[in-house]
């Protein structure tokens, strides 16, 4: 089986890191007795076979567990928020659909009332004309009543004058005889 060489990997392996002054110091600081060069000289190495501080391991495990629980709760809360928003959106859609139905019904009722009003408009115009005529007739009736009272008063005056004249004429006739 032939292996393909990665040119980037060759560059990394052949050149020492620029932050190290010399490779001898680097080997002294970063060599592991079991596996060779490591990434770090700290007590929490990444090598599975290196002995670890049990307290540090327990604390790290607790930290990762608590961090996982925290992240799980955050995700659960966020998921609950999204479910609530989804439910609110569905309720809003339902309410707007209901309002749309009601407004359509109101619009249809308004159109129906407008049509009925248009059909009744000639009758309403006739009623207005009749009302005007009744008002004019009422005014004419008041004028006629006033005129008839004046006529009656004149008639009574004439009647008095006639009776007075008849009495005077009768008295004159009695004097002549």
mmCIF file of C-alpha atoms in Angstrom:
data_model
loop_
_atom_site.group_PDB
_atom_site.id
_atom_site.type_symbol
_atom_site.label_atom_id
_atom_site.label_comp_id
_atom_site.label_asym_id
_atom_site.label_seq_id
_atom_site.Cartn_x
_atom_site.Cartn_y
_atom_site.Cartn_z
ATOM 1 C CA UNK A 1 0.000 0.000 0.000
ATOM 2 C CA UNK A 2 1.418 3.404 -0.950
ATOM 3 C CA UNK A 3 1.028 6.381 1.266
ATOM 4 C CA UNK A 4 0.400 9.870 0.033
ATOM 5 C CA UNK A 5 2.424 12.563 1.714
ATOM 6 C CA UNK A 6 0.593 15.656 2.855
ATOM 7 C CA UNK A 7 2.715 18.740 1.999
ATOM 8 C CA UNK A 8 1.230 20.751 4.878
ATOM 9 C CA UNK A 9 2.061 18.053 7.395
ATOM 10 C CA UNK A 10 5.648 17.887 6.104
ATOM 11 C CA UNK A 11 6.044 21.640 6.664
ATOM 12 C CA UNK A 12 4.755 21.371 10.206
ATOM 13 C CA UNK A 13 6.929 18.380 11.064
ATOM 14 C CA UNK A 14 10.088 19.793 9.507
ATOM 15 C CA UNK A 15 9.935 23.318 10.967
ATOM 16 C CA UNK A 16 10.145 23.849 14.709
ATOM 17 C CA UNK A 17 7.572 26.244 16.185
ATOM 18 C CA UNK A 18 8.786 29.850 15.998
ATOM 19 C CA UNK A 19 8.151 30.570 19.669
ATOM 20 C CA UNK A 20 10.823 28.103 20.803
ATOM 21 C CA UNK A 21 14.389 29.416 20.915
ATOM 22 C CA UNK A 22 16.125 26.121 20.490
ATOM 23 C CA UNK A 23 14.934 22.575 20.170
ATOM 24 C CA UNK A 24 17.063 21.274 23.061
ATOM 25 C CA UNK A 25 15.133 23.404 25.557
ATOM 26 C CA UNK A 26 11.920 22.277 23.939
ATOM 27 C CA UNK A 27 12.772 18.596 24.330
ATOM 28 C CA UNK A 28 13.595 19.032 27.996
ATOM 29 C CA UNK A 29 10.357 20.800 28.787
ATOM 30 C CA UNK A 30 7.857 18.801 26.714
ATOM 31 C CA UNK A 31 9.061 15.194 26.682
ATOM 32 C CA UNK A 32 6.908 12.534 28.208
ATOM 33 C CA UNK A 33 8.655 9.463 29.567
ATOM 34 C CA UNK A 34 6.053 7.150 28.051
ATOM 35 C CA UNK A 35 5.134 8.576 24.663
ATOM 36 C CA UNK A 36 7.577 11.237 23.649
ATOM 37 C CA UNK A 37 6.695 14.876 23.040
ATOM 38 C CA UNK A 38 3.346 16.100 24.459
ATOM 39 C CA UNK A 39 1.265 19.183 23.944
ATOM 40 C CA UNK A 40 1.727 20.543 27.436
ATOM 41 C CA UNK A 41 3.696 20.125 30.666
ATOM 42 C CA UNK A 42 0.725 20.853 32.955
ATOM 43 C CA UNK A 43 -0.633 18.290 35.399
ATOM 44 C CA UNK A 44 -3.751 17.813 33.291
ATOM 45 C CA UNK A 45 -2.089 16.263 30.248
ATOM 46 C CA UNK A 46 -4.094 14.907 27.361
ATOM 47 C CA UNK A 47 -2.473 11.508 27.487
ATOM 48 C CA UNK A 48 -4.771 8.764 28.659
ATOM 49 C CA UNK A 49 -1.973 6.678 30.180
ATOM 50 C CA UNK A 50 -0.429 9.457 32.299
ATOM 51 C CA UNK A 51 -1.357 9.366 35.965
ATOM 52 C CA UNK A 52 -3.781 12.143 36.939
ATOM 53 C CA UNK A 53 -4.647 13.813 40.162
ATOM 54 C CA UNK A 54 -7.841 11.981 41.244
ATOM 55 C CA UNK A 55 -9.269 15.101 42.882
ATOM 56 C CA UNK A 56 -8.675 17.098 39.709
ATOM 57 C CA UNK A 57 -10.274 14.353 37.620
ATOM 58 C CA UNK A 58 -13.292 14.228 39.926
ATOM 59 C CA UNK A 59 -13.656 18.027 39.818
ATOM 60 C CA UNK A 60 -13.268 18.050 36.036
ATOM 61 C CA UNK A 61 -15.914 15.334 35.698
ATOM 62 C CA UNK A 62 -18.223 17.246 38.036
ATOM 63 C CA UNK A 63 -17.599 20.437 36.077
ATOM 64 C CA UNK A 64 -18.355 18.744 32.760
ATOM 65 C CA UNK A 65 -21.448 17.086 34.232
ATOM 66 C CA UNK A 66 -22.738 20.382 35.691
ATOM 67 C CA UNK A 67 -21.919 22.238 32.477
ATOM 68 C CA UNK A 68 -23.784 19.572 30.513
ATOM 69 C CA UNK A 69 -26.766 19.823 32.866
ATOM 70 C CA UNK A 70 -26.704 23.611 32.589
ATOM 71 C CA UNK A 71 -26.569 23.513 28.801
ATOM 72 C CA UNK A 72 -29.322 20.869 28.750
ATOM 73 C CA UNK A 73 -31.548 23.100 30.922
ATOM 74 C CA UNK A 74 -30.765 26.113 28.735
ATOM 75 C CA UNK A 75 -31.718 24.135 25.647
ATOM 76 C CA UNK A 76 -34.845 22.823 27.384
ATOM 77 C CA UNK A 77 -35.853 26.369 28.379
ATOM 78 C CA UNK A 78 -35.170 27.658 24.876
ATOM 79 C CA UNK A 79 -37.152 24.779 23.401
ATOM 80 C CA UNK A 80 -40.018 25.544 25.797
ATOM 81 C CA UNK A 81 -39.878 29.207 24.751
ATOM 82 C CA UNK A 82 -40.051 28.229 21.090
ATOM 83 C CA UNK A 83 -42.969 25.867 21.795
ATOM 84 C CA UNK A 84 -44.741 28.686 23.641
ATOM 85 C CA UNK A 85 -44.091 31.074 20.751
ATOM 86 C CA UNK A 86 -45.365 28.460 18.325
ATOM 87 C CA UNK A 87 -48.517 28.001 20.412
ATOM 88 C CA UNK A 88 -48.995 31.778 20.642
ATOM 89 C CA UNK A 89 -48.558 32.071 16.881
ATOM 90 C CA UNK A 90 -51.141 29.346 16.310
ATOM 91 C CA UNK A 91 -53.567 31.050 18.700
ATOM 92 C CA UNK A 92 -52.950 34.390 16.986
ATOM 93 C CA UNK A 93 -53.565 32.821 13.580
ATOM 94 C CA UNK A 94 -56.790 31.267 14.889
ATOM 95 C CA UNK A 95 -57.917 34.591 16.389
ATOM 96 C CA UNK A 96 -57.138 36.502 13.197
ATOM 97 C CA UNK A 97 -58.977 33.859 11.186
ATOM 98 C CA UNK A 98 -61.966 34.271 13.498
ATOM 99 C CA UNK A 99 -61.762 38.065 13.192
ATOM 100 C CA UNK A 100 -61.513 37.745 9.413
ATOM 101 C CA UNK A 101 -64.663 35.596 9.404
ATOM 102 C CA UNK A 102 -66.473 38.114 11.610
ATOM 103 C CA UNK A 103 -65.350 41.060 9.484
ATOM 104 C CA UNK A 104 -66.447 39.236 6.324
ATOM 105 C CA UNK A 105 -69.829 38.618 7.920
ATOM 106 C CA UNK A 106 -70.092 42.271 8.960
ATOM 107 C CA UNK A 107 -69.114 43.379 5.447
ATOM 108 C CA UNK A 108 -71.774 41.116 3.924
ATOM 109 C CA UNK A 109 -74.373 42.426 6.370
ATOM 110 C CA UNK A 110 -73.367 45.997 5.567
ATOM 111 C CA UNK A 111 -73.637 45.310 1.834
ATOM 112 C CA UNK A 112 -77.057 43.757 2.394
ATOM 113 C CA UNK A 113 -78.200 46.761 4.434
ATOM 114 C CA UNK A 114 -76.910 49.140 1.761
ATOM 115 C CA UNK A 115 -78.869 47.229 -0.906
ATOM 116 C CA UNK A 116 -82.022 47.346 1.230
ATOM 117 C CA UNK A 117 -81.499 51.068 1.808
ATOM 118 C CA UNK A 118 -81.152 51.629 -1.949
ATOM 119 C CA UNK A 119 -84.401 49.714 -2.501
ATOM 120 C CA UNK A 120 -86.140 51.733 0.230
ATOM 121 C CA UNK A 121 -84.764 55.076 -0.964
ATOM 122 C CA UNK A 122 -87.723 55.865 -3.316
ATOM 123 C CA UNK A 123 -90.164 55.042 -0.514
ATOM 124 C CA UNK A 124 -88.184 57.205 1.915
ATOM 125 C CA UNK A 125 -88.213 60.032 -0.645
ATOM 126 C CA UNK A 126 -92.022 59.657 -0.929
ATOM 127 C CA UNK A 127 -92.309 59.753 2.859
ATOM 128 C CA UNK A 128 -90.252 62.963 2.909
ATOM 129 C CA UNK A 129 -92.494 64.475 0.205
ATOM 130 C CA UNK A 130 -95.614 63.437 2.142
ATOM 131 C CA UNK A 131 -94.139 64.963 5.297
ATOM 132 C CA UNK A 132 -93.518 68.234 3.426
ATOM 133 C CA UNK A 133 -97.075 68.143 2.060
ATOM 134 C CA UNK A 134 -98.527 67.456 5.508
ATOM 135 C CA UNK A 135 -96.525 70.383 6.907
ATOM 136 C CA UNK A 136 -97.881 72.641 4.153
ATOM 137 C CA UNK A 137 -101.423 71.338 4.733
ATOM 138 C CA UNK A 138 -101.052 71.968 8.446
ATOM 139 C CA UNK A 139 -99.956 75.552 7.779
ATOM 140 C CA UNK A 140 -102.879 75.991 5.364
ATOM 141 C CA UNK A 141 -105.266 74.533 7.974
ATOM 142 C CA UNK A 142 -104.008 77.027 10.593
ATOM 143 C CA UNK A 143 -104.468 79.883 8.098
ATOM 144 C CA UNK A 144 -107.940 78.579 7.214
ATOM 145 C CA UNK A 145 -108.856 78.297 10.905
ATOM 146 C CA UNK A 146 -107.696 81.864 11.533
ATOM 147 C CA UNK A 147 -109.582 83.082 8.455
ATOM 148 C CA UNK A 148 -112.755 81.244 9.500
ATOM 149 C CA UNK A 149 -112.544 82.826 12.984
ATOM 150 C CA UNK A 150 -112.290 86.266 11.395
ATOM 151 C CA UNK A 151 -115.237 85.459 9.127
ATOM 152 C CA UNK A 152 -117.237 84.221 12.095
ATOM 153 C CA UNK A 153 -116.428 87.398 14.000
ATOM 154 C CA UNK A 154 -117.514 89.506 10.994
ATOM 155 C CA UNK A 155 -120.634 87.412 10.605
ATOM 156 C CA UNK A 156 -121.511 87.940 14.279
ATOM 157 C CA UNK A 157 -120.884 91.680 13.860
ATOM 158 C CA UNK A 158 -123.104 91.742 10.787
ATOM 159 C CA UNK A 159 -125.739 89.696 12.587
ATOM 160 C CA UNK A 160 -125.688 92.124 15.519
ATOM 161 C CA UNK A 161 -125.957 95.030 13.145
ATOM 162 C CA UNK A 162 -128.840 93.307 11.357
ATOM 163 C CA UNK A 163 -130.702 92.642 14.628
ATOM 164 C CA UNK A 164 -130.100 96.165 15.760
ATOM 165 C CA UNK A 165 -131.357 97.456 12.435
ATOM 166 C CA UNK A 166 -134.401 95.188 12.604
ATOM 167 C CA UNK A 167 -135.148 96.319 16.125
ATOM 168 C CA UNK A 168 -134.630 99.910 15.121
ATOM 169 C CA UNK A 169 -136.763 99.413 12.059
ATOM 170 C CA UNK A 170 -139.449 97.767 14.160
ATOM 171 C CA UNK A 171 -139.299 100.634 16.597
ATOM 172 C CA UNK A 172 -139.536 103.110 13.767
ATOM 173 C CA UNK A 173 -142.525 101.288 12.367
ATOM 174 C CA UNK A 174 -144.198 101.390 15.712
ATOM 175 C CA UNK A 175 -143.682 105.105 15.909
ATOM 176 C CA UNK A 176 -145.107 105.686 12.552
ATOM 177 C CA UNK A 177 -148.336 103.932 13.168
#
